[in-house]
C-alpha positions in Angstrom: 8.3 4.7 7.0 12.3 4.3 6.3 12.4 3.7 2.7 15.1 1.0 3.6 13.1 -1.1 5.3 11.3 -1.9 1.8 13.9 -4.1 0.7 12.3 -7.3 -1.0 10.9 -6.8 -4.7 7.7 -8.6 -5.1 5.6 -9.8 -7.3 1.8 -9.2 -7.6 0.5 -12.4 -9.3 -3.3 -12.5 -10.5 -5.4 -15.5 -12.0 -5.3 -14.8 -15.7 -6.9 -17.3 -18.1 -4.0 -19.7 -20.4 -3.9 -21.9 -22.8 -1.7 -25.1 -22.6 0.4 -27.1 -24.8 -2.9 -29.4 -25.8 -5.2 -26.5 -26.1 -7.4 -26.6 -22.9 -7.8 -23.4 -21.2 -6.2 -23.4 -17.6 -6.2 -21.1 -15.0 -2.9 -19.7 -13.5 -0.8 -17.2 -11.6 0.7 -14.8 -13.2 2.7 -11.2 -12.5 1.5 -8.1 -13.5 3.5 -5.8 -11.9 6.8 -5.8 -9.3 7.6 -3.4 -6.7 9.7 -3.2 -3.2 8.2 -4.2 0.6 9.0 -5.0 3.4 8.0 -8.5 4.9 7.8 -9.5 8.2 7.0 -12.6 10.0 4.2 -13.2 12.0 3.1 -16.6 13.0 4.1 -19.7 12.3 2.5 -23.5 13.6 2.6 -27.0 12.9 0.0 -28.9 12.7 0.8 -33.0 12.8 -2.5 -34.8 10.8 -3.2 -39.1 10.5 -0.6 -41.0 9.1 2.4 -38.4 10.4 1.6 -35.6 7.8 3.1 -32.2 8.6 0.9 -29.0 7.5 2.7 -25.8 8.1 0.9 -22.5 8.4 3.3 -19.3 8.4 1.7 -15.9 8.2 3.2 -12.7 7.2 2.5 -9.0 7.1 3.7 -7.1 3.8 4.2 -3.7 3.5 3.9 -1.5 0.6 3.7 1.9 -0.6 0.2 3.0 -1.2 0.8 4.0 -4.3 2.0 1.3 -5.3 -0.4 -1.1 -3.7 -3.4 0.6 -4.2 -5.2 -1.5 -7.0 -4.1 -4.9 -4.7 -7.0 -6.7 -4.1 -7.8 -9.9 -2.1 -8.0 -12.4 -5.0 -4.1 -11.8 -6.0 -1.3 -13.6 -4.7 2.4 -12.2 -3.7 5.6 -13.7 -5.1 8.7 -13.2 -3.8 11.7 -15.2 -5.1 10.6 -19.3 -4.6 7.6 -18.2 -2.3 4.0 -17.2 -3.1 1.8 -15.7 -0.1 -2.4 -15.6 -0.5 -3.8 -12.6 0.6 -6.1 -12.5 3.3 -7.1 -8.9 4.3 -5.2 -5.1 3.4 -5.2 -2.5 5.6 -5.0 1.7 5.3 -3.2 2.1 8.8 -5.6 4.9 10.0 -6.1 5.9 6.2 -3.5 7.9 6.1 -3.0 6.5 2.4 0.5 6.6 3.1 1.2 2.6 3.7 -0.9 -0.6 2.9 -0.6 -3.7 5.5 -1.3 -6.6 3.3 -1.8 -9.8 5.5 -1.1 -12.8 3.9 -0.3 -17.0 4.0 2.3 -18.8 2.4 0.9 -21.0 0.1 2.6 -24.5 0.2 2.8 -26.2 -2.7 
């Protein structure tokens, strides 16, 4: 892999237990680390539903070191700058441990 294609700094967000400002405990996204990948568009649709509401769905591949990706798992989101991507599989290419895949869709919120 070209070093320079990792080019985006992301962040790896996980669901860590808050309090808010009346007390309650919440549940929320939160980074625990950043580092640099590459992200590349997949897929994208439209989908029109009743009364002329839009759902997009746009799907992208993120590449990472496997160094530094290696304790990513499924339940942790992706940030990167006003975006946040679920995660929906990772893949080893040929587990060469050199690269992880992670496969993920934008979360619209």
């Amino acid at each position: 892999m070209n070093p320079g294609d990792l080019r985006h700094k992301i962040k790896i967000l996980t669901n860590q237990k808050t309090t808010n400002e009346l007390e309650e405990t919440t549940y929320e996204f939160l980074p625990v680390k950043t580092t640099w990948a590459a992200i590349i568009p997949q897929t994208g649709s439209l989908q029109k539903q009743a009364v002329d509401t839009i759902l997009t769905n746009v799907t992208h591949k993120i590449i990472v070191r496997y160094s530094a990706g290696k304790d990513i798992t499924k339940d942790m989101r992706i940030g990167y700058k006003n975006h946040e991507f679920e995660i929906k599989y990772i893949l080893n290419p040929y587990f060469k441990n050199e690269t992880l895949e992670i496969f993920v869709q934008e979360v619209l919120t």
